[in-house]
Short mmCIF file of C-alpha atoms and ligand atoms in Angstrom, two decimals:
data_model
loop_
_atom_site.label_atom_id
_atom_site.label_comp_id
_atom_site.label_asym_id
_atom_site.label_seq_id
_atom_site.Cartn_x
_atom_site.Cartn_y
_atom_site.Cartn_z
CA VAL A 1 242.88 -26.37 198.29
CA ILE A 2 241.00 -24.89 195.68
CA GLU A 3 237.63 -26.62 193.69
CA VAL A 4 236.92 -25.16 190.66
CA THR A 5 234.08 -27.23 188.50
CA VAL A 6 235.11 -28.57 185.25
CA GLU A 7 231.14 -28.27 183.91
CA LEU A 8 230.24 -31.04 181.24
CA ASN A 9 226.37 -32.04 181.37
CA GLU A 10 226.78 -35.80 181.76
CA ARG A 11 229.64 -35.51 184.18
CA PRO A 12 231.03 -32.10 185.53
CA TYR A 13 234.42 -33.11 187.52
CA PRO A 14 236.10 -31.31 190.10
CA VAL A 15 240.10 -29.75 189.27
CA LEU A 16 241.41 -29.62 192.92
CA VAL A 17 244.25 -27.18 193.33
CA GLY A 18 246.75 -25.63 196.09
CA SER A 19 249.46 -27.69 198.61
CA GLY A 20 248.55 -31.11 199.64
CA ALA A 21 245.48 -31.53 196.93
CA ARG A 22 246.96 -35.15 196.34
CA PHE A 23 246.21 -36.60 199.92
CA GLY A 24 242.70 -36.21 198.25
CA LEU A 25 243.26 -39.16 195.41
CA ALA A 26 241.02 -41.70 197.57
CA ASP A 27 238.58 -39.07 198.43
CA VAL A 28 237.63 -39.18 194.29
CA ILE A 29 237.93 -42.53 193.37
CA SER A 30 234.86 -43.36 192.05
CA SER A 31 233.43 -46.51 195.52
CA SER A 32 233.10 -48.93 192.25
CA ALA A 33 237.27 -48.69 192.00
CA GLN A 34 238.97 -52.15 193.89
CA ARG A 35 241.69 -51.99 192.60
CA ALA A 36 244.41 -48.76 191.03
CA VAL A 37 247.50 -48.62 188.37
CA LEU A 38 249.05 -45.31 189.72
CA VAL A 39 251.01 -44.48 185.77
CA THR A 40 253.88 -42.67 186.73
CA GLN A 41 258.06 -42.01 185.46
CA PRO A 42 260.91 -43.03 186.54
CA ASP A 43 262.30 -40.15 187.93
CA LEU A 44 258.76 -38.91 189.69
CA ARG A 45 258.76 -41.91 191.78
CA ARG A 46 262.35 -41.39 193.16
CA CYS A 47 260.43 -38.06 193.98
CA ASP A 48 260.31 -37.50 198.21
CA TRP A 49 255.76 -36.42 197.57
CA PHE A 50 255.45 -39.66 195.12
CA ALA A 51 254.90 -42.33 198.13
CA ASP A 52 252.08 -39.91 199.69
CA ILE A 53 249.88 -40.86 196.35
CA ASP A 54 248.33 -43.29 197.28
CA PRO A 55 244.76 -44.30 196.16
CA LYS A 56 243.93 -46.39 199.65
CA ILE A 57 241.99 -49.35 197.57
CA ALA A 58 245.06 -52.52 196.26
CA PHE A 59 247.30 -51.01 193.14
CA ASP A 60 250.48 -50.79 191.10
CA VAL A 61 252.48 -48.85 189.70
CA ILE A 62 253.44 -48.78 186.23
CA GLU A 63 256.03 -47.03 184.57
CA ILE A 64 256.46 -45.37 181.55
CA PRO A 65 259.52 -43.97 179.63
CA GLU A 66 260.37 -40.28 179.80
CA GLY A 67 259.80 -38.15 176.96
CA GLU A 68 257.47 -37.03 173.90
CA ALA A 69 259.62 -40.39 171.94
CA ALA A 70 257.68 -42.89 174.85
CA LYS A 71 254.44 -40.40 173.62
CA ASN A 72 253.31 -43.23 171.09
CA LEU A 73 251.44 -46.62 169.96
CA ALA A 74 253.82 -49.10 171.75
CA THR A 75 253.79 -46.90 174.54
CA VAL A 76 249.72 -47.86 175.40
CA GLU A 77 249.95 -51.29 174.11
CA ALA A 78 252.59 -52.10 177.34
CA LEU A 79 250.61 -50.05 179.27
CA VAL A 80 247.39 -51.67 178.82
CA ARG A 81 248.96 -54.96 178.95
CA ARG A 82 250.32 -54.91 182.20
CA PHE A 83 246.47 -53.52 183.34
CA VAL A 84 246.06 -56.83 181.67
CA GLN A 85 248.90 -58.71 183.58
CA VAL A 86 248.05 -56.92 187.51
CA GLY A 87 243.91 -57.82 186.72
CA LEU A 88 242.74 -54.31 186.00
CA GLY A 89 239.10 -53.95 185.71
CA ARG A 90 236.77 -52.23 183.45
CA HIS A 91 235.11 -50.55 187.36
CA ASP A 92 239.08 -49.94 188.28
CA VAL A 93 240.60 -46.62 187.95
CA VAL A 94 243.92 -45.90 186.71
CA VAL A 95 245.31 -42.60 187.96
CA ALA A 96 247.71 -40.80 186.01
CA VAL A 97 250.38 -39.05 188.19
CA GLY A 98 253.41 -36.94 185.84
CA GLY A 99 253.39 -34.10 183.60
CA GLY A 100 251.69 -33.94 179.87
CA ILE A 101 253.09 -36.98 178.48
CA VAL A 102 251.94 -39.25 181.70
CA THR A 103 248.14 -37.42 181.58
CA ASP A 104 248.06 -37.66 178.08
CA VAL A 105 249.47 -41.11 177.49
CA ALA A 106 247.58 -43.20 180.37
CA GLY A 107 244.69 -40.73 180.00
CA PHE A 108 244.21 -42.42 176.30
CA ALA A 109 244.91 -46.19 176.83
CA ALA A 110 241.90 -45.04 180.06
CA ALA A 111 239.71 -44.24 177.37
CA SER A 112 241.41 -47.74 175.23
CA TYR A 113 240.91 -50.06 177.58
CA HIS A 114 237.72 -52.21 177.75
CA ARG A 115 236.23 -49.67 175.86
CA GLY A 116 236.52 -47.20 178.44
CA THR A 117 238.16 -47.04 181.82
CA PRO A 118 237.90 -44.70 184.76
CA TYR A 119 240.78 -42.32 184.82
CA VAL A 120 241.90 -39.51 187.61
CA ASN A 121 244.89 -36.75 186.55
CA VAL A 122 247.35 -36.25 189.21
CA ALA A 123 249.43 -32.71 187.08
CA THR A 124 252.64 -32.64 188.36
CA THR A 125 254.37 -30.17 185.56
CA LEU A 126 252.94 -26.19 185.69
CA LEU A 127 251.86 -26.99 182.30
CA GLY A 128 250.18 -30.47 183.28
CA GLN A 129 247.93 -28.15 186.15
CA VAL A 130 247.14 -25.34 183.82
CA ASP A 131 246.64 -26.96 180.72
CA ALA A 132 247.32 -30.60 179.52
CA ALA A 133 245.66 -32.40 182.44
CA ILE A 134 242.37 -30.53 182.04
CA GLY A 135 239.84 -30.88 179.23
CA GLY A 136 239.46 -35.11 179.26
CA LYS A 137 242.25 -34.73 175.17
CA THR A 138 243.86 -37.35 175.27
CA GLY A 139 246.58 -39.66 172.37
CA VAL A 140 249.45 -40.01 172.06
CA ASN A 141 251.47 -39.23 168.40
CA LEU A 142 252.98 -40.96 165.15
CA PRO A 143 256.00 -40.73 163.04
CA GLU A 144 253.98 -38.82 161.03
CA GLY A 145 253.21 -36.21 163.21
CA LYS A 146 251.93 -34.93 167.07
CA ASN A 147 248.99 -35.63 168.69
CA LEU A 148 247.30 -37.93 165.44
CA VAL A 149 245.11 -40.41 167.13
CA GLY A 150 243.66 -40.13 170.59
CA ALA A 151 240.41 -39.95 171.77
CA PHE A 152 238.26 -37.47 174.33
CA TRP A 153 237.74 -39.05 177.57
CA GLN A 154 237.56 -37.34 180.39
CA PRO A 155 238.88 -37.18 183.63
CA ASP A 156 237.25 -38.43 186.71
CA ALA A 157 238.82 -35.73 188.88
CA VAL A 158 241.95 -33.76 188.29
CA LEU A 159 244.68 -33.07 191.14
CA CYS A 160 247.00 -29.81 190.77
CA ASP A 161 249.36 -29.99 194.09
CA ILE A 162 251.29 -27.25 194.13
CA ASP A 163 254.07 -28.74 196.38
CA THR A 164 255.01 -31.24 194.17
CA LEU A 165 255.58 -28.16 191.79
CA GLU A 166 259.14 -28.38 194.36
CA THR A 167 261.26 -30.94 192.41
CA LEU A 168 260.25 -29.34 188.64
CA SER A 169 263.98 -28.12 186.64
CA ASP A 170 263.75 -23.69 186.28
CA ARG A 171 263.13 -24.86 182.21
CA GLU A 172 259.51 -26.59 182.71
CA TRP A 173 258.52 -23.88 185.23
CA ALA A 174 259.17 -21.94 182.33
CA CYS A 175 257.66 -24.48 180.15
CA GLY A 176 254.63 -23.65 182.49
CA ARG A 177 254.39 -20.29 182.18
CA GLY A 178 254.04 -19.81 178.57
CA GLU A 179 250.44 -21.00 179.26
CA ILE A 180 250.11 -19.22 181.91
CA ALA A 181 251.34 -15.98 179.64
CA LYS A 182 248.52 -17.39 176.66
CA TYR A 183 245.86 -16.89 179.23
CA ALA A 184 246.06 -13.91 180.29
CA PHE A 185 244.64 -13.20 176.97
CA LEU A 186 241.70 -15.92 176.05
CA VAL A 187 239.04 -13.83 178.79
CA GLY A 188 237.27 -11.04 177.67
CA SER A 189 238.34 -8.13 175.22
CA THR A 190 241.10 -6.79 177.34
CA PRO A 191 243.89 -8.81 179.42
CA GLU A 192 243.28 -10.45 182.91
CA LEU A 193 247.14 -8.68 183.58
CA SER A 194 246.02 -10.13 187.38
CA LEU A 195 246.75 -13.18 186.76
CA LEU A 196 250.26 -12.03 186.62
CA ASP A 197 250.20 -11.11 190.84
CA LEU A 198 248.06 -13.70 191.91
CA SER A 199 250.34 -16.75 194.33
CA ILE A 200 251.52 -19.55 192.12
CA THR A 201 247.65 -21.59 194.17
CA GLU A 202 245.79 -18.94 192.73
CA GLN A 203 247.18 -18.78 189.05
CA VAL A 204 246.53 -22.35 188.64
CA ALA A 205 243.98 -22.12 189.43
CA ARG A 206 242.18 -18.94 187.30
CA CYS A 207 243.91 -20.92 184.26
CA ALA A 208 242.18 -24.02 185.43
CA ALA A 209 239.01 -22.10 185.73
CA ILE A 210 239.50 -20.36 182.64
CA LYS A 211 239.81 -24.03 180.40
CA ALA A 212 237.50 -25.36 182.70
CA GLU A 213 234.96 -22.97 181.33
CA VAL A 214 236.19 -23.11 177.57
CA VAL A 215 235.81 -27.32 177.70
CA ALA A 216 232.23 -27.06 179.03
CA ALA A 217 231.88 -24.71 176.80
CA ASP A 218 232.77 -26.81 173.60
CA GLU A 219 234.13 -30.44 174.80
CA ARG A 220 234.61 -31.77 171.09
CA GLU A 221 236.72 -28.30 169.85
CA GLY A 222 234.52 -26.45 167.52
CA ASP A 223 235.98 -22.85 167.25
CA ARG A 224 235.85 -21.70 171.41
CA ARG A 225 237.50 -24.41 171.78
CA MET A 226 240.24 -23.43 169.87
CA ILE A 227 241.55 -19.92 171.24
CA LEU A 228 243.09 -22.23 173.86
CA ASN A 229 245.85 -22.33 171.01
CA TYR A 230 247.02 -18.73 170.64
CA GLY A 231 250.30 -18.41 170.13
CA HIS A 232 250.09 -22.64 169.46
CA THR A 233 250.10 -22.77 165.62
CA LEU A 234 253.81 -20.54 165.82
CA ALA A 235 254.89 -22.55 168.21
CA HIS A 236 254.24 -26.31 166.79
CA ALA A 237 256.34 -25.01 163.50
CA ILE A 238 258.91 -23.92 165.57
CA GLU A 239 258.36 -27.42 167.60
CA ALA A 240 258.24 -29.03 163.81
CA ALA A 241 261.19 -27.07 162.12
CA ALA A 242 263.46 -27.95 165.98
CA PHE A 243 263.38 -31.60 164.54
CA PRO A 244 264.39 -31.32 161.30
CA ASP A 245 263.55 -34.97 158.92
CA ASP A 246 265.04 -38.29 160.91
CA THR A 247 267.96 -36.06 162.98
CA SER A 248 267.17 -36.69 166.02
CA GLN A 249 269.72 -33.82 166.51
CA ALA A 250 267.64 -30.70 167.78
CA ARG A 251 268.76 -27.48 165.96
CA TRP A 252 267.31 -25.43 168.32
CA ASP A 253 267.04 -25.74 172.32
CA ILE A 254 263.06 -25.09 172.95
CA ARG A 255 260.73 -25.57 174.92
CA HIS A 256 256.84 -26.42 174.07
CA GLY A 257 255.75 -23.54 176.37
CA GLU A 258 259.15 -20.81 174.77
CA ALA A 259 257.73 -21.81 171.38
CA VAL A 260 254.80 -20.13 172.71
CA ALA A 261 256.12 -17.08 174.01
CA ILE A 262 257.07 -16.70 170.54
CA GLY A 263 253.79 -17.36 169.52
CA LEU A 264 251.87 -15.57 171.59
CA MET A 265 254.26 -12.16 170.33
CA PHE A 266 253.84 -13.21 166.53
CA ALA A 267 250.26 -13.74 166.83
CA ALA A 268 249.89 -10.34 168.27
CA GLN A 269 252.13 -8.66 165.68
CA LEU A 270 249.56 -10.36 162.95
CA ALA A 271 246.73 -9.12 164.62
CA ARG A 272 248.05 -5.64 164.21
CA ARG A 273 249.14 -5.79 160.69
CA LEU A 274 246.41 -7.08 159.87
CA GLY A 275 244.59 -3.80 161.65
CA ARG A 276 242.56 -5.61 164.22
CA ILE A 277 244.97 -4.14 167.55
CA ASP A 278 246.99 -1.35 168.09
CA ASP A 279 250.95 -1.20 169.22
CA ASP A 280 250.15 -0.94 172.83
CA ARG A 281 248.09 -4.00 172.86
CA VAL A 282 250.87 -5.95 171.40
CA ALA A 283 253.42 -3.58 173.83
CA LEU A 284 250.85 -5.88 176.46
CA HIS A 285 251.80 -8.85 175.10
CA ARG A 286 255.27 -7.95 175.12
CA GLY A 287 254.82 -7.25 179.28
CA VAL A 288 253.37 -10.36 179.43
CA VAL A 289 255.69 -12.57 178.30
CA GLU A 290 258.48 -10.88 179.68
CA LYS A 291 256.84 -9.49 182.97
CA LEU A 292 257.03 -14.76 183.15
CA GLY A 293 260.05 -14.32 182.08
CA LEU A 294 260.06 -15.43 179.23
CA ASN A 295 261.34 -14.71 175.49
CA GLY A 296 259.61 -14.56 172.86
CA GLU A 297 261.80 -13.36 169.95
CA LEU A 298 262.35 -16.14 166.68
CA PRO A 299 265.57 -18.47 166.24
CA ALA A 300 268.00 -16.50 164.73
CA ASP A 301 268.63 -19.14 162.08
CA ALA A 302 264.43 -19.37 161.93
CA ASP A 303 263.46 -19.56 158.02
CA ALA A 304 260.11 -17.93 157.86
CA GLN A 305 258.83 -19.48 154.18
CA GLU A 306 259.77 -23.47 156.07
CA LEU A 307 257.70 -21.97 159.33
CA LEU A 308 254.93 -20.36 155.83
CA THR A 309 255.02 -24.16 155.81
CA TYR A 310 254.51 -25.74 158.68
CA MET A 311 251.48 -23.55 159.65
CA THR A 312 249.99 -24.33 156.61
CA ARG A 313 250.07 -28.47 157.96
CA ASP A 314 248.83 -27.46 161.44
CA LYS A 315 245.38 -29.20 161.81
CA LYS A 316 243.27 -26.77 162.80
CA ALA A 317 243.89 -25.42 159.84
CA HIS A 318 241.04 -26.83 157.20
CA HIS A 319 243.26 -26.17 154.00
CA ASP A 320 243.88 -22.69 154.09
CA LEU A 321 246.49 -20.52 156.65
CA THR A 322 243.72 -19.95 160.77
CA PHE A 323 244.94 -18.21 162.98
CA VAL A 324 243.45 -16.98 166.20
CA LEU A 325 243.79 -13.78 166.77
CA ASP A 326 243.40 -10.75 169.12
CA GLY A 327 241.18 -8.19 168.45
CA SER A 328 238.81 -5.32 169.98
CA ASP A 329 236.17 -8.44 170.99
CA GLY A 330 239.07 -10.40 172.83
CA VAL A 331 240.84 -13.71 171.33
CA GLN A 332 239.02 -15.56 168.34
CA VAL A 333 239.23 -17.78 165.59
CA VAL A 334 240.40 -15.94 161.82
CA ARG A 335 240.36 -18.57 158.61
CA GLY A 336 242.24 -17.10 155.18
CA ILE A 337 244.77 -15.03 156.54
CA ASP A 338 246.73 -14.39 153.70
CA PRO A 339 250.78 -16.22 153.44
CA ALA A 340 251.88 -12.87 152.41
CA ASP A 341 251.14 -11.43 155.46
CA VAL A 342 252.45 -14.17 157.67
CA LEU A 343 255.93 -14.22 156.25
CA ALA A 344 255.24 -10.46 156.74
CA THR A 345 255.59 -10.46 160.24
CA LEU A 346 257.88 -13.47 160.59
CA ALA A 347 260.54 -10.98 158.79
CA ASP A 348 259.22 -7.89 160.97
CA MET A 349 260.57 -10.15 163.88
CA GLU A 350 263.74 -11.58 162.57
CA ASP A 351 263.98 -7.49 162.44
CA ARG A 352 263.86 -7.23 165.98
CA SER A 353 265.84 -9.93 166.89
N1 LIG B 1 245.98 -33.19 176.54
C1 LIG B 1 246.21 -31.97 176.21
O1 LIG B 1 245.21 -31.38 176.17
C2 LIG B 1 246.95 -31.02 175.86
C3 LIG B 1 247.86 -30.04 176.93
C4 LIG B 1 249.02 -28.97 176.98
C5 LIG B 1 250.01 -30.29 176.41
N2 LIG B 1 250.18 -31.35 175.94
C6 LIG B 1 250.92 -32.37 175.74
O2 LIG B 1 252.08 -32.48 176.94
C7 LIG B 1 252.91 -32.96 176.80
C8 LIG B 1 253.61 -31.84 177.59
O3 LIG B 1 253.91 -31.73 178.48
P1 LIG B 1 254.57 -31.25 179.50
O4 LIG B 1 255.29 -30.02 179.71
O5 LIG B 1 253.96 -31.68 181.03
O6 LIG B 1 255.80 -32.38 179.64
P2 LIG B 1 256.40 -33.55 180.42
O7 LIG B 1 255.60 -34.77 180.74
O8 LIG B 1 257.14 -34.52 179.43
O9 LIG B 1 257.02 -33.33 181.71
C9 LIG B 1 258.49 -33.37 181.57
C10 LIG B 1 259.35 -33.06 182.72
O10 LIG B 1 259.39 -33.60 183.81
C11 LIG B 1 259.13 -34.05 184.67
N3 LIG B 1 258.30 -33.81 185.65
C12 LIG B 1 256.95 -33.62 185.76
N4 LIG B 1 257.01 -33.38 187.28
C13 LIG B 1 257.78 -34.09 187.51
C14 LIG B 1 257.96 -32.23 189.60
N5 LIG B 1 256.84 -32.73 190.38
N6 LIG B 1 259.33 -32.78 189.42
C15 LIG B 1 260.50 -33.18 188.83
N7 LIG B 1 260.26 -33.72 187.79
C16 LIG B 1 258.80 -33.67 186.65
C17 LIG B 1 259.55 -35.78 183.57
O11 LIG B 1 259.60 -36.55 184.21
C18 LIG B 1 260.03 -34.50 182.67
O12 LIG B 1 260.51 -35.58 182.44
C19 LIG B 1 253.17 -32.27 175.42
O13 LIG B 1 253.21 -34.36 174.81
C20 LIG B 1 251.51 -32.16 175.11
O14 LIG B 1 251.30 -32.49 173.42
C21 LIG B 1 248.81 -31.99 176.17
#
């Protein structure tokens, strides 16, 4: 098991990555905890590895429903009420066992319960292990938008057991690889292509280390932490456009990590248009996306103007168009992008596809 530390001044915490990391749960729980709740989803409870998740103190298992639609305040309310009913105290511990939905919801419930109760993340999706479970951003969606209510609340530890990924669907693997593609561009001025050739344990550990370093440098999301959103401005717009107003029918079947891969290709081509990088660097982006088995093409019927509207609404944009873009010094936050350049880049992508 590889240990990565998130070096936060007041309270550093470990991210443990590897086969069997789940068996270390009891060791990372504070000795002041006398009771635990394991928050998870019904399907995960049925996986063989679930039985090994043992906090070695009295515990209850609480299920939350599956999917983004359950990542809401009603689920948090149901959860914290169950915490009261099972007698969870403020020195006890919440253990989130699942992907980003579970860690976001359980983390936010822990942040609010008694104004802050310790929690540990057992991340069971690739996306959770390389991204969502690390860094202390917790929260839920509102009908008006994603992740609009939340808190910064750091876990006591994150366990990334590679064995739990054996039950993950191909689609969810691809989703996690979209985030891994992003990490290849986040450090230094040249892409870290060696990341792609590592074993899965080393790959997760390397991504966790990059995220840990960025979070330690900027816990509350100034410009440094914003680089973690590389590829995400267009990705969020695609996800929003996939679910046009009040229809439950998705226009496109695109998962988050798949949208990030498209967002990375878009960001590279926008940076090229703005003269920040050259064609070779765009080709490197394409190479990384393709090597990870992802498709960086826009959906065929995407409407550039509609995507632009969603991007203008992005909460990272302070009323102007802000992107994380590659350049000679590596990726940076760039504000005040001309909408015409965005539309032209989207048009180029449409011509390609
Ligand atoms: N807090 C953050 O910093 C952060 C960062 C990135 C994403 N997120 C959030 O994470 C969420 C997405 O997370 P996700 O992609 O992990 O989705 P998810 O939690 O919905 O998991 C995807 C699916 O995989 C299933 N699953 C989980 N682990 C499994 C396993 N080991 N075997 C079989 N099936 C398993 C889940 O039940 C679910 O059906 C989004 O809501 C996003 O906003 C948060």
